[in-house]
Tab-separated table of C-alpha atoms in Angstrom:
chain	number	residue	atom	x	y	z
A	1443	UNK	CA	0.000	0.000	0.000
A	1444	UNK	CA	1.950	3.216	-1.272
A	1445	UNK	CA	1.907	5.851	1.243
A	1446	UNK	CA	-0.604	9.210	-0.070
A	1447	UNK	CA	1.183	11.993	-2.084
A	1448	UNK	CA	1.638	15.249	-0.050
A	1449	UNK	CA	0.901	18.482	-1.537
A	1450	UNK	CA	3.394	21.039	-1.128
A	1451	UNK	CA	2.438	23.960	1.542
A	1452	UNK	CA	3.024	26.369	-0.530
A	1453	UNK	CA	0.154	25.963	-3.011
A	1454	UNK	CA	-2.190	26.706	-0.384
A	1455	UNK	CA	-3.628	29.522	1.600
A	1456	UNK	CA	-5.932	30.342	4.717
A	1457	UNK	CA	-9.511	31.556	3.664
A	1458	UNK	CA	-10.300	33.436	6.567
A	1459	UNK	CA	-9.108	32.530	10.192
A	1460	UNK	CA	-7.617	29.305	10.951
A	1461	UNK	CA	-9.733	27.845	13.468
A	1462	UNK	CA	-8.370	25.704	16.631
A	1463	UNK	CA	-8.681	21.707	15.758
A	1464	UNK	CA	-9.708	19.049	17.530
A	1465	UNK	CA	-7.415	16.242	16.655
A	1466	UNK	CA	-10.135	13.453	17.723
A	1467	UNK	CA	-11.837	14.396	14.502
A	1468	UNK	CA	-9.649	16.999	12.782
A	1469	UNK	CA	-6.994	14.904	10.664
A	1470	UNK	CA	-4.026	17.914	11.640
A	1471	UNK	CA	-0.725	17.392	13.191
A	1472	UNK	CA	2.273	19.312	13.754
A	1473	UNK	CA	3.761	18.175	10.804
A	1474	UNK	CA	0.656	16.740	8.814
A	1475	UNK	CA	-2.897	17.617	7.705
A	1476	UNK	CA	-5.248	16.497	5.655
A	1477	UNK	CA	-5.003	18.374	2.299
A	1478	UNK	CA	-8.678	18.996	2.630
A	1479	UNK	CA	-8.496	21.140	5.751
A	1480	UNK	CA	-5.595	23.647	3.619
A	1481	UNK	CA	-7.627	26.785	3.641
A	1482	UNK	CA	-8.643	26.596	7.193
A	1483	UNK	CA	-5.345	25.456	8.728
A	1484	UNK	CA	-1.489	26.140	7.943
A	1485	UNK	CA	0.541	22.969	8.330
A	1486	UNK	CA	4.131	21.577	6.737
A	1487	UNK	CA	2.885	18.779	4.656
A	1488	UNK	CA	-0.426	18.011	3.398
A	1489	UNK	CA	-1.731	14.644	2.598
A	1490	UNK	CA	-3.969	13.354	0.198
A	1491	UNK	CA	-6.572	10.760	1.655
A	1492	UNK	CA	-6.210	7.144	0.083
A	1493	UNK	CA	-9.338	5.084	0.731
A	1494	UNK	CA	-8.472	1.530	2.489
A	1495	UNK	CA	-10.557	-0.872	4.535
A	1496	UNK	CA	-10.611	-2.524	7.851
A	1497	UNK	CA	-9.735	-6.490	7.647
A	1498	UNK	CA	-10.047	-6.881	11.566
A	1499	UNK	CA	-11.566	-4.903	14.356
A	1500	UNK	CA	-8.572	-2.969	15.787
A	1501	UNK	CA	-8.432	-0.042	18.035
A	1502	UNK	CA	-7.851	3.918	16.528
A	1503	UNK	CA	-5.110	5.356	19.182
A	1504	UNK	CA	-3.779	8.704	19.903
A	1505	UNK	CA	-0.310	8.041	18.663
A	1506	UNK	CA	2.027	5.204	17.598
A	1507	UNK	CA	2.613	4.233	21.284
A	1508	UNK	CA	0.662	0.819	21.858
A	1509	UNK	CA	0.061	2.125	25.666
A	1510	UNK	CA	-1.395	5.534	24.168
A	1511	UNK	CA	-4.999	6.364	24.567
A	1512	UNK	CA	-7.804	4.344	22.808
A	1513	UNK	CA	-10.054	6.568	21.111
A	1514	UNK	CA	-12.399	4.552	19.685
A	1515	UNK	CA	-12.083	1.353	16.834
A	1516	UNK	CA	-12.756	0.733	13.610
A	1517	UNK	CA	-14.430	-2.298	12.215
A	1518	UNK	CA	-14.718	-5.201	9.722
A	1519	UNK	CA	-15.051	-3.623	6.226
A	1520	UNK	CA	-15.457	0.284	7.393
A	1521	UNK	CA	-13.314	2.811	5.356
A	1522	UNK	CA	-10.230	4.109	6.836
A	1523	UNK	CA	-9.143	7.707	4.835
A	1524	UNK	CA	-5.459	6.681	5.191
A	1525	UNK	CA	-3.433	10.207	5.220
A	1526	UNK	CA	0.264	8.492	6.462
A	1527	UNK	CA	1.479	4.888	6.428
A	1528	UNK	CA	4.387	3.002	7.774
A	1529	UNK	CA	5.278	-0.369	8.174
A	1530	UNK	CA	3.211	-0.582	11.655
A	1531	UNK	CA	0.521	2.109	11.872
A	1532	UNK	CA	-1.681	4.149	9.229
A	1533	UNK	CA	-2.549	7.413	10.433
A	1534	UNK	CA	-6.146	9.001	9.112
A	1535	UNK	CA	-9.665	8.745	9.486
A	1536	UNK	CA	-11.890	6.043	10.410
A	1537	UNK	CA	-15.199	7.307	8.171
A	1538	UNK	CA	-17.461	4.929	9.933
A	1539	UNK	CA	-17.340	7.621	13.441
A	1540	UNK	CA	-15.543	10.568	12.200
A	1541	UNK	CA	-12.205	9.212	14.698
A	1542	UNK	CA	-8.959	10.454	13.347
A	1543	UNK	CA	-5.865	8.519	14.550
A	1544	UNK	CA	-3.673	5.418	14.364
A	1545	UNK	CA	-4.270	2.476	13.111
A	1546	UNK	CA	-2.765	-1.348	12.959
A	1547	UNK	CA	-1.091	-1.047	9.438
A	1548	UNK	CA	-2.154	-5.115	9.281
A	1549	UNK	CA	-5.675	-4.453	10.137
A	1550	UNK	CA	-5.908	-2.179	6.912
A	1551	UNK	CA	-5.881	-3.693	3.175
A	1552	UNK	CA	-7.469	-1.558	-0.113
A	1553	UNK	CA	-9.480	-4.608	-1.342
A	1554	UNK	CA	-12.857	-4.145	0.994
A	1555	UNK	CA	-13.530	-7.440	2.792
A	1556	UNK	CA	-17.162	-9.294	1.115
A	1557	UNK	CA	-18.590	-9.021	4.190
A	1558	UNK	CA	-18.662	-6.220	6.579
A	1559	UNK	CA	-20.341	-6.318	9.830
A	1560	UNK	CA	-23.757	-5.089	9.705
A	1561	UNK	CA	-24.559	-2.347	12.008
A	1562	UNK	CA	-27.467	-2.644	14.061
A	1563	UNK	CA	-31.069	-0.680	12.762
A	1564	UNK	CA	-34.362	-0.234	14.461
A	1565	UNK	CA	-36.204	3.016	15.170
A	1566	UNK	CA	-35.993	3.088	19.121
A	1567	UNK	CA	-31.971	3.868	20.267
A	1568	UNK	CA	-33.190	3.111	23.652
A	1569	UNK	CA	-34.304	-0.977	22.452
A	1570	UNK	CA	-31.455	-1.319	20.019
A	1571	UNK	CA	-29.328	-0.014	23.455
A	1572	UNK	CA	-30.927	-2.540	25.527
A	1573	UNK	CA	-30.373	-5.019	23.635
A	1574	UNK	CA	-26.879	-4.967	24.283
A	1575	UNK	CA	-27.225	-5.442	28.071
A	1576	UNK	CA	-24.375	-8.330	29.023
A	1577	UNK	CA	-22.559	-7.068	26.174
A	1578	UNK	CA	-18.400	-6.493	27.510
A	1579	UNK	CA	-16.835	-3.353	28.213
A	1580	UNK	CA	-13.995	-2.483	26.373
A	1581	UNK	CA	-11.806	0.516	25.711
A	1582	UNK	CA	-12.588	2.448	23.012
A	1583	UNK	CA	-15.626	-0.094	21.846
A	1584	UNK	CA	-18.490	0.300	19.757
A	1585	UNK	CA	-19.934	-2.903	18.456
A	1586	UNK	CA	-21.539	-5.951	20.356
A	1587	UNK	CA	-18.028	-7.618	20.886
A	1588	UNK	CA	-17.605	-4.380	23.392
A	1589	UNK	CA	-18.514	-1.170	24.315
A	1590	UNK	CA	-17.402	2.065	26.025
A	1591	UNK	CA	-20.059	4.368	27.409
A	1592	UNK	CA	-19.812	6.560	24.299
A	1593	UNK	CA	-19.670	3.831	21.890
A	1594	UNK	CA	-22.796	2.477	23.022
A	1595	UNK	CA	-24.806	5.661	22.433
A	1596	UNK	CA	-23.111	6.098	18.915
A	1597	UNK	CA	-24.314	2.549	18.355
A	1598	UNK	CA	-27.681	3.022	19.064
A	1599	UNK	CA	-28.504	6.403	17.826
A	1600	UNK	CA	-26.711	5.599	14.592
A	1601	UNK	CA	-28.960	2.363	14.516
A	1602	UNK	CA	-31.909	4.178	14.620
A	1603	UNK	CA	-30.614	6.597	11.833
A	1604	UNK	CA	-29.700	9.308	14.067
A	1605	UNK	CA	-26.310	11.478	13.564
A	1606	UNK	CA	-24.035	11.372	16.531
A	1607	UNK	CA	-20.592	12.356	17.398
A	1608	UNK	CA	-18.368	9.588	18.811
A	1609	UNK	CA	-17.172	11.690	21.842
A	1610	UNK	CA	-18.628	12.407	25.140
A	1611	UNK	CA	-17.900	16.452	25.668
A	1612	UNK	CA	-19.455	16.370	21.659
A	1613	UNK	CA	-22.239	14.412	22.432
A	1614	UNK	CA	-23.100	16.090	25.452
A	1615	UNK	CA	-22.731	19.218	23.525
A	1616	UNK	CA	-24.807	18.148	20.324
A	1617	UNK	CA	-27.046	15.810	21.194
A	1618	UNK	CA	-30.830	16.573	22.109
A	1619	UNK	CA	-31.950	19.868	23.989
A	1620	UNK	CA	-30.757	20.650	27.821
A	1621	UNK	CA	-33.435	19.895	30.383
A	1622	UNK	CA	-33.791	21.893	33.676
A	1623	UNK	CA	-32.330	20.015	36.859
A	1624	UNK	CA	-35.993	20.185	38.163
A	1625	UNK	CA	-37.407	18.133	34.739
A	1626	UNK	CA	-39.019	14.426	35.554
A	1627	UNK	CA	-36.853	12.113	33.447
A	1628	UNK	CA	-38.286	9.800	30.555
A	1629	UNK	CA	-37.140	7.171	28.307
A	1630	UNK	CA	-34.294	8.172	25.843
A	1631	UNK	CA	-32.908	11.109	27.770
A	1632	UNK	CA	-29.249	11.173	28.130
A	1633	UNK	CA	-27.267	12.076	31.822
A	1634	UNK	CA	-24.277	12.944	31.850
A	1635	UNK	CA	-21.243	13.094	34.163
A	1636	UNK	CA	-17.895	14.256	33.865
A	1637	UNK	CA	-16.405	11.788	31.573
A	1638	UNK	CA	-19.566	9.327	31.690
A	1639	UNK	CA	-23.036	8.878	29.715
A	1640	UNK	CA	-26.000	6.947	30.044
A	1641	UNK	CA	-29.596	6.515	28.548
A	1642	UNK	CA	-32.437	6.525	30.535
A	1643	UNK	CA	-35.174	3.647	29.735
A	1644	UNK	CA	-38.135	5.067	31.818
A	1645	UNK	CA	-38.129	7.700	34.448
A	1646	UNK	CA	-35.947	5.796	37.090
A	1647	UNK	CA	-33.706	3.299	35.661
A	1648	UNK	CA	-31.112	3.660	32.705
A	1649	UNK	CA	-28.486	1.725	30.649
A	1650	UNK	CA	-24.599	2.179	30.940
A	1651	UNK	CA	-21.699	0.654	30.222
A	1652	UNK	CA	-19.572	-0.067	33.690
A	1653	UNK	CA	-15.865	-0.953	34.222
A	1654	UNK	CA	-17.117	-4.754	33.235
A	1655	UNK	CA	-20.531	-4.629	30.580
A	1656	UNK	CA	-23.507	-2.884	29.551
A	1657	UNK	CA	-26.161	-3.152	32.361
A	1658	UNK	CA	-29.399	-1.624	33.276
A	1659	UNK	CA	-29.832	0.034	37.079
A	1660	UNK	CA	-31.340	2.762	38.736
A	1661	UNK	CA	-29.855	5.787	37.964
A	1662	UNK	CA	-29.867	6.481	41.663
A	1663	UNK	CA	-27.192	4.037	42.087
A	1664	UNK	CA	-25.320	5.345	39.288
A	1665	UNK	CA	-24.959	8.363	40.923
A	1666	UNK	CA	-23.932	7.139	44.205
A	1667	UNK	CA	-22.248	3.865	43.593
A	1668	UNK	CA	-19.969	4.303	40.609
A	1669	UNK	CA	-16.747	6.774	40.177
A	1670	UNK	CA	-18.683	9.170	37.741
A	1671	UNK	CA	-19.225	12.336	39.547
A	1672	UNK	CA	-22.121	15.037	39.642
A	1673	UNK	CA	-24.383	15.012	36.774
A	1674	UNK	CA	-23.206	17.644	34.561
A	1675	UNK	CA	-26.112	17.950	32.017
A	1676	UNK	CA	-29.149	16.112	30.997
A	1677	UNK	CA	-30.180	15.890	27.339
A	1678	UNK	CA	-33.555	15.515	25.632
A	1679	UNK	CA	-33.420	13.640	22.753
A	1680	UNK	CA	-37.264	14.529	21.159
């Protein structure tokens, strides 16, 4: 798999002011950016995006460093916009969640695999969430083989056709409409905490992912029994 061609700096200019990125879903670095993001962002090199595919699940990290942070993961047969390779890591975009970082360079081939793992659909997030109650935590999840908190809402909003970031300060900023702290609860609101999310199913009880699985409980005892903090908003979905 050829690495993509850069574009040289100089053929590009700002239009307007550059704008701060968000390397989660920005593809910039300090020495690399997507060539797409040119006239919003000054950057050494530019890269062209080459389109490859996912052979294996496999995580999308913050840098090459196997101990860095897991971000999220991309998937059987989803599209990774590949904008640097070397012989152990592509570094781009997984299309699938809008995740930019680094990938397993063996996990990636540009012949998509003839069968990709279907997503899940229905038109109730809150069923398609519950659903996956048992299902295993795991770092950076988003697919019945394992979840994090965030990946589980992504999974079932998406499932029920819904847009949603992958990230919990974005979802908690995009998702829904605030509610007052004084507002009875109801099925498909989302809570959040700090670093934390969850989906109510009725007025009481919601579903999570903990250190170990996806469970339902009362949100009470989310509150008080886990490590999540003060609620820090509370989102209305419809």
């Amino acid at each position: 798999m050829p690495s993509p061609a850069e574009a040289p700096r100089s053929r590009f200019e700002l239009q307007g002011r550059s704008w701060r990125a968000d390397p989660r879903i920005d593809a910039v670095r300090r020495d690399l950016a997507d060539v797409r993001l040119a006239g919003r962002i000054f950057a050494p090199h530019y890269s062209r995006a080459e389109p490859l595919y996912a052979v294996a699940a496999a995580p999308v990290r913050t840098s090459r460093d196997p101990e860095s942070t897991i971000l999220s993961e991309i998937l059987p047969g989803e599209r990774f916009e590949l904008l640097e390779l070397s012989s152990e890591h592509g570094w781009g975009i997984c299309v699938a969640d809008g995740s930019v970082g680094y990938v397993p360079s063996d996990a990636l081939s540009d012949i998509a695999p003839e069968i990709p793992e279907a997503p899940a659909k229905g038109s109730d997030f809150v069923a398609i969430a519950e659903a996956q109650i048992e299902a295993p935590a795991k770092p950076g999840g988003r697919s019945p083989a394992g979840f994090n908190c965030t990946g589980l809402v992504f999974y079932a909003l998406t499932g029920a056709g819904q847009e949603c970031p992958r990230f919990c300060d974005l979802q908690r900023s995009q998702l829904g409409r605030e509610l007052p702290a004084d507002a009875p609860l109801q099925r498909g609101d989302l809570i959040f905490f700090d670093d934390h999310v969850a989906i109510m199913v009725d007025g009481d009880n919601a579903v999570h992912v903990t250190a170990k699985a996806v469970v339902r409980e009362p949100l009470a005892d989310i509150c008080t029994g886990g490590s999540y903090g003060d609620i820090v908003a509370r989102r209305r979905m419809a």
